[in-house]
PDB file of C-alpha atoms in Angstrom:
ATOM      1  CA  UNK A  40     -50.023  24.351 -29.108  1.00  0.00           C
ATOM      2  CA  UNK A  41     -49.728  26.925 -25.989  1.00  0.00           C
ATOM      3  CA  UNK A  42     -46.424  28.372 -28.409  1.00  0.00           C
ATOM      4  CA  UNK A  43     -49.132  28.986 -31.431  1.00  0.00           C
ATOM      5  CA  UNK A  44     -52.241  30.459 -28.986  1.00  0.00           C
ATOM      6  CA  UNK A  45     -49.597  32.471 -27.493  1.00  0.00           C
ATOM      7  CA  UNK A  46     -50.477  35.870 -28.056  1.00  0.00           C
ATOM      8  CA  UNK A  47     -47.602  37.785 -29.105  1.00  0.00           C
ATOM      9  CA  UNK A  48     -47.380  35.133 -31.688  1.00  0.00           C
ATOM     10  CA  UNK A  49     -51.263  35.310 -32.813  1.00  0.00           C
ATOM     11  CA  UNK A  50     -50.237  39.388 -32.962  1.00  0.00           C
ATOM     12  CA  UNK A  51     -47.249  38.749 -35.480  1.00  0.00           C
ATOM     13  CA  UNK A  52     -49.354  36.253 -37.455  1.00  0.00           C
ATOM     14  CA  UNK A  53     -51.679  38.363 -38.280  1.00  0.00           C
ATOM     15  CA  UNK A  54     -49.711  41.200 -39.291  1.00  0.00           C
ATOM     16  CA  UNK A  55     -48.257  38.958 -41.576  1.00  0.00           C
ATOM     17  CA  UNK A  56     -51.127  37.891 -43.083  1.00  0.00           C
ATOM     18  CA  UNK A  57     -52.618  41.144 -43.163  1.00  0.00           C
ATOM     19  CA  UNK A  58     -49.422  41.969 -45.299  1.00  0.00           C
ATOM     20  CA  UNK A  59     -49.561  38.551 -47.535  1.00  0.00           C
ATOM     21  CA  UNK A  60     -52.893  39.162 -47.785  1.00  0.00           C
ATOM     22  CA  UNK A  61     -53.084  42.654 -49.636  1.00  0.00           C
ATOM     23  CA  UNK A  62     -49.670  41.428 -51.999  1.00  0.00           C
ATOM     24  CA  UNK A  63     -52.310  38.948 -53.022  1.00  0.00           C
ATOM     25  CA  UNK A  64     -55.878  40.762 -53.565  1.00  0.00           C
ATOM     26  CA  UNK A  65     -53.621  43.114 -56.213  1.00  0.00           C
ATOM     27  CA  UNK A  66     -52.670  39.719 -57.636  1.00  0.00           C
ATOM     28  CA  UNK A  67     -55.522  37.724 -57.804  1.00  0.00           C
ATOM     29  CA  UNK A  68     -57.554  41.526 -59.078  1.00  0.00           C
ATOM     30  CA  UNK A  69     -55.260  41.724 -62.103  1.00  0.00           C
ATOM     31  CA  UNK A  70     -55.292  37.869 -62.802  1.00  0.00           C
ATOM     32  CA  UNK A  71     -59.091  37.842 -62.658  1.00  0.00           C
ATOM     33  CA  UNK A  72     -59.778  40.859 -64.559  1.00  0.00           C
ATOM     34  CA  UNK A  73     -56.600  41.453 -67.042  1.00  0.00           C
ATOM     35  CA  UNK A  74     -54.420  38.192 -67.637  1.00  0.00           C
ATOM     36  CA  UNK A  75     -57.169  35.360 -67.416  1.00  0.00           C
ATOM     37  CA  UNK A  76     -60.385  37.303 -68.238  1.00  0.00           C
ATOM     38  CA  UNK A  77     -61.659  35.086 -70.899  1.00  0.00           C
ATOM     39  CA  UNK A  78     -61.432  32.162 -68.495  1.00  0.00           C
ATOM     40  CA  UNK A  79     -62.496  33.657 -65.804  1.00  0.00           C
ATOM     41  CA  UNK A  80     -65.960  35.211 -68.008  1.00  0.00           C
ATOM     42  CA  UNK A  81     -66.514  31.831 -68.861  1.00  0.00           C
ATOM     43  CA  UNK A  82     -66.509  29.853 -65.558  1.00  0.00           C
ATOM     44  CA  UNK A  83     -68.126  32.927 -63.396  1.00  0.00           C
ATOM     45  CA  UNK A  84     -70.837  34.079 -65.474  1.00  0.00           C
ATOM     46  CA  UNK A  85     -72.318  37.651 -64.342  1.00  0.00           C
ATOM     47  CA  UNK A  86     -72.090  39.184 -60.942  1.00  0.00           C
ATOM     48  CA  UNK A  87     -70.435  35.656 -59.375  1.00  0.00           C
ATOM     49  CA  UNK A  88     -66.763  37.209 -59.891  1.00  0.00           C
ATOM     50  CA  UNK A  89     -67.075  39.233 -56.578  1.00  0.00           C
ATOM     51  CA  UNK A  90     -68.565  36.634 -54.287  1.00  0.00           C
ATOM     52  CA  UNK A  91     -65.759  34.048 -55.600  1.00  0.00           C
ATOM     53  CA  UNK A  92     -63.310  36.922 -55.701  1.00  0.00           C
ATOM     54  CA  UNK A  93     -64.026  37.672 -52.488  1.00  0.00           C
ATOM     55  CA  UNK A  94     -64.323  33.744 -51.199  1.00  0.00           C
ATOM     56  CA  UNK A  95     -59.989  33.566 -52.340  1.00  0.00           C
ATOM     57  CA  UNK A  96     -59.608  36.534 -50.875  1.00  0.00           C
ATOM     58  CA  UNK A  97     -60.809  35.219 -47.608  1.00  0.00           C
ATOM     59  CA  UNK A  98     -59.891  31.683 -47.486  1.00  0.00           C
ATOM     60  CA  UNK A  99     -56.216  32.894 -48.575  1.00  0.00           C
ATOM     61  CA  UNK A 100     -56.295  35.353 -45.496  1.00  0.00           C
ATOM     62  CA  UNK A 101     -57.000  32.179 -43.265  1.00  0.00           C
ATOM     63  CA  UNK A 102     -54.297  30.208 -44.917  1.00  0.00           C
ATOM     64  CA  UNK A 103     -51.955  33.130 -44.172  1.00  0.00           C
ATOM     65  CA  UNK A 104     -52.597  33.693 -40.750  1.00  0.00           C
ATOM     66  CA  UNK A 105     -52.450  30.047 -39.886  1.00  0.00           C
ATOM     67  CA  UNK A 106     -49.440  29.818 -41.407  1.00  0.00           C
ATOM     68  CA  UNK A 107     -47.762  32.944 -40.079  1.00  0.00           C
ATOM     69  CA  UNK A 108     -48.604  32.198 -36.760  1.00  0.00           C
ATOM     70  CA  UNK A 109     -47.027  28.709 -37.290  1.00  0.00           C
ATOM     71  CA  UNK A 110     -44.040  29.947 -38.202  1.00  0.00           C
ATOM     72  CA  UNK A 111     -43.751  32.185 -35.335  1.00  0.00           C
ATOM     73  CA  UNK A 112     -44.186  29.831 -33.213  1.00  0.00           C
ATOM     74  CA  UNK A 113     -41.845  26.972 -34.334  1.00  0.00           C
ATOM     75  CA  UNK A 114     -39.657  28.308 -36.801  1.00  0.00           C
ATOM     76  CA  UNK A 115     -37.520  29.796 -34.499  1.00  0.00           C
ATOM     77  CA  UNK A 116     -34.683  27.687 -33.053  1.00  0.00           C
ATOM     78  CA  UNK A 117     -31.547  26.174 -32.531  1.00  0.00           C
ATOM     79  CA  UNK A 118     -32.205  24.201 -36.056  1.00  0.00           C
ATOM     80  CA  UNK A 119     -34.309  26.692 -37.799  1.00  0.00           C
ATOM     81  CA  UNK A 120     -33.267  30.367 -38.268  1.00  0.00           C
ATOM     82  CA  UNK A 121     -36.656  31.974 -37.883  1.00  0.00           C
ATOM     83  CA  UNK A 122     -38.091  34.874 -39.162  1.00  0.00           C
ATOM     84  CA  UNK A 123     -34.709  36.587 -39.781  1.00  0.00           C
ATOM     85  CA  UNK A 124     -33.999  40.696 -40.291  1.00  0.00           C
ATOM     86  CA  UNK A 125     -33.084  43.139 -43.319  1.00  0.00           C
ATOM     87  CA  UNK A 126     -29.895  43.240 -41.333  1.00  0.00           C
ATOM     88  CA  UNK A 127     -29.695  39.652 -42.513  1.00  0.00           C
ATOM     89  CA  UNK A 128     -30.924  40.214 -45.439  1.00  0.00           C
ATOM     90  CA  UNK A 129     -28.421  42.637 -46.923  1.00  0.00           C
ATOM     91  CA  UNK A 130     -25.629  39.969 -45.422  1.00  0.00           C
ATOM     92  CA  UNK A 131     -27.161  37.801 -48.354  1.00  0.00           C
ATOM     93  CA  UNK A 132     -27.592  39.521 -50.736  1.00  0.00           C
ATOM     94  CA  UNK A 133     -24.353  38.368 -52.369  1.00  0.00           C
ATOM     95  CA  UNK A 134     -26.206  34.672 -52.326  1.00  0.00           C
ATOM     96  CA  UNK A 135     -29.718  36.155 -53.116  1.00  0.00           C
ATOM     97  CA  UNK A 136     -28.851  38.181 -56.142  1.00  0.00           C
ATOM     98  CA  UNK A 137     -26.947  35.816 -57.984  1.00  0.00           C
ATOM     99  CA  UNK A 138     -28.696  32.695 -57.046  1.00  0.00           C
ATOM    100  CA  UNK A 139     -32.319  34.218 -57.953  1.00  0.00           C
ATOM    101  CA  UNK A 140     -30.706  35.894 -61.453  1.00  0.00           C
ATOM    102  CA  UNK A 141     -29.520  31.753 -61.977  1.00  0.00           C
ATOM    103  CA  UNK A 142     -33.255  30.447 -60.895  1.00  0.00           C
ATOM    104  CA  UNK A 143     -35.226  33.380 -62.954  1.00  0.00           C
ATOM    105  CA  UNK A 144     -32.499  32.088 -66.065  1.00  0.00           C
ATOM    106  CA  UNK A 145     -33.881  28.595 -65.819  1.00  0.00           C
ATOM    107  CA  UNK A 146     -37.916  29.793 -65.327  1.00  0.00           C
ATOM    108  CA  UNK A 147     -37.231  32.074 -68.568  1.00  0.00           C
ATOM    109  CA  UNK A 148     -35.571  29.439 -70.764  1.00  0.00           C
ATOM    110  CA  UNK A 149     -36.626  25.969 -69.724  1.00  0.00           C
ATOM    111  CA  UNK A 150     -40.132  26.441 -67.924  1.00  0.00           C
ATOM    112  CA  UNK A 151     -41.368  29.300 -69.699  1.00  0.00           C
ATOM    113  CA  UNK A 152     -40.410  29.285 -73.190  1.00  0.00           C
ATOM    114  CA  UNK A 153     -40.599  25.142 -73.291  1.00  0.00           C
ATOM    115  CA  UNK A 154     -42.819  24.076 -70.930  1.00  0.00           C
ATOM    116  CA  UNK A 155     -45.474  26.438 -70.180  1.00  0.00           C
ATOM    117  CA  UNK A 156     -45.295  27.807 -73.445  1.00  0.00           C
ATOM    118  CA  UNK A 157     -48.570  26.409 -74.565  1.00  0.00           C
ATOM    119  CA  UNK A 158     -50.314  27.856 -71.270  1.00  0.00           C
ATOM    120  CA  UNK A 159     -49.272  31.720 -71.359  1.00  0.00           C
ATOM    121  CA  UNK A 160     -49.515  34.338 -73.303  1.00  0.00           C
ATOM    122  CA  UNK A 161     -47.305  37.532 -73.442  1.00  0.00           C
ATOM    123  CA  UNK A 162     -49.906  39.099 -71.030  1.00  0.00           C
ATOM    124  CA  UNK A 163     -48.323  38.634 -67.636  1.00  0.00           C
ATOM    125  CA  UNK A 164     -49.341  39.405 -64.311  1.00  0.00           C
ATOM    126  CA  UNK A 165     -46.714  42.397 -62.920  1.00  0.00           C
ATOM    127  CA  UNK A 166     -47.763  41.566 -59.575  1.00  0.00           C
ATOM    128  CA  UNK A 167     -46.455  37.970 -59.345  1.00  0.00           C
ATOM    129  CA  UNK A 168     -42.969  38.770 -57.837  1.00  0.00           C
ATOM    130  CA  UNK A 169     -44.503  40.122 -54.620  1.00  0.00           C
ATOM    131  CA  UNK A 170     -47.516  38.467 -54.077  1.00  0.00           C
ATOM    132  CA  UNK A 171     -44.460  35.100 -54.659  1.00  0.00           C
ATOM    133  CA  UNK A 172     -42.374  36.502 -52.136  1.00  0.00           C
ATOM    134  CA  UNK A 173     -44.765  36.981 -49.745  1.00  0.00           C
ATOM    135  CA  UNK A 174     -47.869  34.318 -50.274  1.00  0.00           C
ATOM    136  CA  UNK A 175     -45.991  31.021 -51.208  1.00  0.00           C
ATOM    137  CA  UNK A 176     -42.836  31.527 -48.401  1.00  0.00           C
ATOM    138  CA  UNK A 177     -45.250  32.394 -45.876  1.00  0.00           C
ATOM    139  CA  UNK A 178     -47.546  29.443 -46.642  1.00  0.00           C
ATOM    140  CA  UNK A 179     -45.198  27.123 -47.986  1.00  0.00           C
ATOM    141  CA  UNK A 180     -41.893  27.437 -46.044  1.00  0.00           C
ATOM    142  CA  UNK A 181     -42.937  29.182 -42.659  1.00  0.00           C
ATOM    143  CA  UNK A 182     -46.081  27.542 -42.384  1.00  0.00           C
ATOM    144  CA  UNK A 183     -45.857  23.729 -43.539  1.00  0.00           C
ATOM    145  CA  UNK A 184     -42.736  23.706 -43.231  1.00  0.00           C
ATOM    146  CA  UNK A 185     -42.355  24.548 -39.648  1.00  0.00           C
ATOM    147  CA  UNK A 186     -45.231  22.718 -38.997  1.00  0.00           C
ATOM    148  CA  UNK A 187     -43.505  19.637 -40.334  1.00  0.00           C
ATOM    149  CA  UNK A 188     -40.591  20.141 -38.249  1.00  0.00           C
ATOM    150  CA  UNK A 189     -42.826  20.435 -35.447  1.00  0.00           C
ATOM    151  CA  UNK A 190     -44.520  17.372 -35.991  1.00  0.00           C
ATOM    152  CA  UNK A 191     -41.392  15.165 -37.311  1.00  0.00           C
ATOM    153  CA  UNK A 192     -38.093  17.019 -35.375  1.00  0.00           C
ATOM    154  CA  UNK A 193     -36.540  16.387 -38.584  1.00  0.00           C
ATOM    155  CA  UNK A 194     -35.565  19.331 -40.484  1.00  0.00           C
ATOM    156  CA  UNK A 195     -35.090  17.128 -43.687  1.00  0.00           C
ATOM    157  CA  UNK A 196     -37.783  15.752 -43.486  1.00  0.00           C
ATOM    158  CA  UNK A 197     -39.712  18.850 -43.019  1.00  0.00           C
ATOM    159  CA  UNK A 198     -38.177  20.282 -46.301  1.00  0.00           C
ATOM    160  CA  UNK A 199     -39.246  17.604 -48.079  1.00  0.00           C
ATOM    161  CA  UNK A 200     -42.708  17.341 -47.031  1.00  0.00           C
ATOM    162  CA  UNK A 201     -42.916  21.454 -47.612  1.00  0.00           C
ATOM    163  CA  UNK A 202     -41.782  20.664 -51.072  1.00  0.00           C
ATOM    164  CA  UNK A 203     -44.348  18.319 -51.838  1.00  0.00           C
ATOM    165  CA  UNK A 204     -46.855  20.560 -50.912  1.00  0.00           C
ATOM    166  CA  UNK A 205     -45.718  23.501 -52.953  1.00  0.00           C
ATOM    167  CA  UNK A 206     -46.011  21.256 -55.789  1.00  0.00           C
ATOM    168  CA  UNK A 207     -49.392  19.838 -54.864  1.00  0.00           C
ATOM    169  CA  UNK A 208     -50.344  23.741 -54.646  1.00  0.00           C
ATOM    170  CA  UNK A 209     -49.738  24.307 -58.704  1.00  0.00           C
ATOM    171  CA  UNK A 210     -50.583  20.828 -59.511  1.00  0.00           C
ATOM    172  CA  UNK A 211     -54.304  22.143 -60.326  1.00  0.00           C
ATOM    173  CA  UNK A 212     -53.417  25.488 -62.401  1.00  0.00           C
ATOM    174  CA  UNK A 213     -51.424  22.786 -64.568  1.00  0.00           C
ATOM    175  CA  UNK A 214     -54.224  20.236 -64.569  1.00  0.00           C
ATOM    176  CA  UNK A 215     -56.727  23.060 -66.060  1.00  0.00           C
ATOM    177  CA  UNK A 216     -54.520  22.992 -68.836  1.00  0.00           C
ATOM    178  CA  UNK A 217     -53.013  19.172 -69.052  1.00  0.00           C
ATOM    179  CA  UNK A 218     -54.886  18.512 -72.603  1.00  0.00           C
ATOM    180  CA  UNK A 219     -52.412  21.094 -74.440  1.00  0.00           C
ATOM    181  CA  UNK A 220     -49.514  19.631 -72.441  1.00  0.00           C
ATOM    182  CA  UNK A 221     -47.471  16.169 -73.555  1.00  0.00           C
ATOM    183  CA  UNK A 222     -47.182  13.872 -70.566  1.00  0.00           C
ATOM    184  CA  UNK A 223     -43.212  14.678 -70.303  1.00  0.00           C
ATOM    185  CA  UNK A 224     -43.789  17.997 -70.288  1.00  0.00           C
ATOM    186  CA  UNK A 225     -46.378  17.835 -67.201  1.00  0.00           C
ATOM    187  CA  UNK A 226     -44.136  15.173 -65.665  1.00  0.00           C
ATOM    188  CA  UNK A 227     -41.005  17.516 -66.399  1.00  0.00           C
ATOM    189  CA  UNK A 228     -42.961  20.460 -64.147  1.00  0.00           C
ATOM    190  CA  UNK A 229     -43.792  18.701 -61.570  1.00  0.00           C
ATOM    191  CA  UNK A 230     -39.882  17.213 -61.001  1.00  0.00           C
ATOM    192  CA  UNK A 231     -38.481  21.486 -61.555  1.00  0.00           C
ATOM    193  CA  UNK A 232     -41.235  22.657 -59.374  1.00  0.00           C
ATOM    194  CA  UNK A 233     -40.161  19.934 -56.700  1.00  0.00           C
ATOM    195  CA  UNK A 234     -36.434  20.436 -56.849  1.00  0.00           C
ATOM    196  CA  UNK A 235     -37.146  24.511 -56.740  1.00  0.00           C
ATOM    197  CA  UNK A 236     -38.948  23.927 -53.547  1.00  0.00           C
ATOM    198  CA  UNK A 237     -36.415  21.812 -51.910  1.00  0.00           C
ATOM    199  CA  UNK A 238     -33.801  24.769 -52.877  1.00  0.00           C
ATOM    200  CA  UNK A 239     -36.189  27.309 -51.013  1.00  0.00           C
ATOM    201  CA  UNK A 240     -36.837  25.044 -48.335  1.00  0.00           C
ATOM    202  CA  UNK A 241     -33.030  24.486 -47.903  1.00  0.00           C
ATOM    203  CA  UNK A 242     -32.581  27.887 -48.206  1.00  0.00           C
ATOM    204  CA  UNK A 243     -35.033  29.406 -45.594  1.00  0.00           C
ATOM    205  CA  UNK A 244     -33.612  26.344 -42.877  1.00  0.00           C
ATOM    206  CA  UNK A 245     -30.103  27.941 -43.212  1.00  0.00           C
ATOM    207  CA  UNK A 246     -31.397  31.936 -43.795  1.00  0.00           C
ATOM    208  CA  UNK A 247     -35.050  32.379 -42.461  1.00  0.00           C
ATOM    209  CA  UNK A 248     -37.674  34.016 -43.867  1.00  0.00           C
ATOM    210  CA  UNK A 249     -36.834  37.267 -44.921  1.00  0.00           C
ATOM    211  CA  UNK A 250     -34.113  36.363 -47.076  1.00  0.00           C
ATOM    212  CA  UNK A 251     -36.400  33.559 -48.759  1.00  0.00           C
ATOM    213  CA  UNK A 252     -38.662  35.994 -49.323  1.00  0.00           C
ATOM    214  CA  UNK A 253     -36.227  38.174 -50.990  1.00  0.00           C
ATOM    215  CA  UNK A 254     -34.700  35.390 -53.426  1.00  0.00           C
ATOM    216  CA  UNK A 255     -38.218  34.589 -54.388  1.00  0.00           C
ATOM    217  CA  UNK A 256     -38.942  38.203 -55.181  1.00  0.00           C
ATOM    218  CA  UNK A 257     -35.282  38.514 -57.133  1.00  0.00           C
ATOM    219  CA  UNK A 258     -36.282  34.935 -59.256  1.00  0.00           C
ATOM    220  CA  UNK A 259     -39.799  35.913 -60.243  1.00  0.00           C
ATOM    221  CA  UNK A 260     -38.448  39.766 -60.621  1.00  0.00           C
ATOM    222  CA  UNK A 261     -38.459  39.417 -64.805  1.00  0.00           C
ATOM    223  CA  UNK A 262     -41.502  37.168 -64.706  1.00  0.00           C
ATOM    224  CA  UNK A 263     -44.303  39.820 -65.637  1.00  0.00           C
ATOM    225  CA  UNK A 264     -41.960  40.964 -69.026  1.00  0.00           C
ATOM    226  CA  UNK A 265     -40.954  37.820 -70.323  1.00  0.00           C
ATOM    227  CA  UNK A 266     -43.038  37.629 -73.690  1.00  0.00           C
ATOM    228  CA  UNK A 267     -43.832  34.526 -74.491  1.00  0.00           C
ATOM    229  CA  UNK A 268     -43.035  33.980 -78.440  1.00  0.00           C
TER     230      UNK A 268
END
């Protein structure tokens, strides 16, 4: 605990967040007001959209800067790689390009156009590869992940409880919309989403941060212009 009050730590937290945090009020904005407006007019009626709007905003900022500061403070070690640099970054870019171009192949074909197929429309959010990269890794793999390792030592088992919990993050936008789905088809998201997580999880143990960040943003690159037909 005296590693995550530490203040140098509590600094580069919230910078991070602060970051995360704007990638994702441009996200959430467009969803809200462009992608999902029909939903969103009928569960917010009138002038509720800014409170709740405003209520994401907020609790996502506190997610964030939990998790950032997490990360800072026990992501970086002998077993984890840390935070990283764009030094490191461009050294993988020969892993990052062509493993995101492979992961943003299987999204397009299999998840996409199968799967979420009855969920989408060719309206998509142009915002989703950044607010990605930044939200979920920070939350996801530098947050619960190092706090799993923290808690466990084991940096297996911390990717797989980080996994879990990146599925248990979507398992409600795909709930919203079970009825259209067949039960193989929800079943068949849950196991990609799971073995996707364990990839990034693997990935950021052996690469750090940065670099997850940028194979995120490199698979969810042709998100936003996939139409869905």
């Amino acid at each position: 605990m005296r590693r995550f009050l530490d203040t140098t730590n509590l600094f580069r937290g919230l910078v991070l967040a602060l970051v995360a945090t704007l990638a994702s009020a441009v996200y959430l904005a467009y969803e809200y007001l462009v992608v999902q407006r029909g939903y969103v007019a009928e569960q917010l009626a009138g002038g509720a959209f800014a409170p709740r709007f405003t209520l994401d905003i907020v609790g996502a900022f506190v997610a964030l800067f939990i998790s950032a500061t997490a990360g800072f403070a026990w992501a970086n070690g002998r077993r984890l790689v840390g935070f990283g640099s764009w030094r490191r970054v461009r050294r993988d870019l020969a892993l990052i390009v062509p493993i995101g171009a492979a992961i943003a192949l299987l999204s397009a074909l299999v998840l996409d156009r199968t799967l979420y197929k009855p969920l989408l429309t060719a309206v998509r959010n142009p915002f989703k590869p950044l607010a990605t990269a930044l939200f979920e890794e920070t939350i996801c793999r530098w947050g619960i992940l190092a706090i799993a390792f923290r808690l466990s030592r084991s940096v297996p088992v911390a990717v797989v409880l980080s996994a879990a919990f990146s599925v248990i993050v979507v398992l409600p936008v795909v709930q919203r919309h079970g009825a259209t789905l067949e039960t193989w088809a929800l079943v068949a998201i849950i196991g990609i989403k799971f073995l996707l997580a364990i990839g990034y999880a693997v990935f950021f143990a052996h690469k750090g941060l940065l670099s997850t960040m940028a194979l995120r943003f490199v698979a969810a690159l042709p998100a936003p212009f996939l139409a869905i037909v």
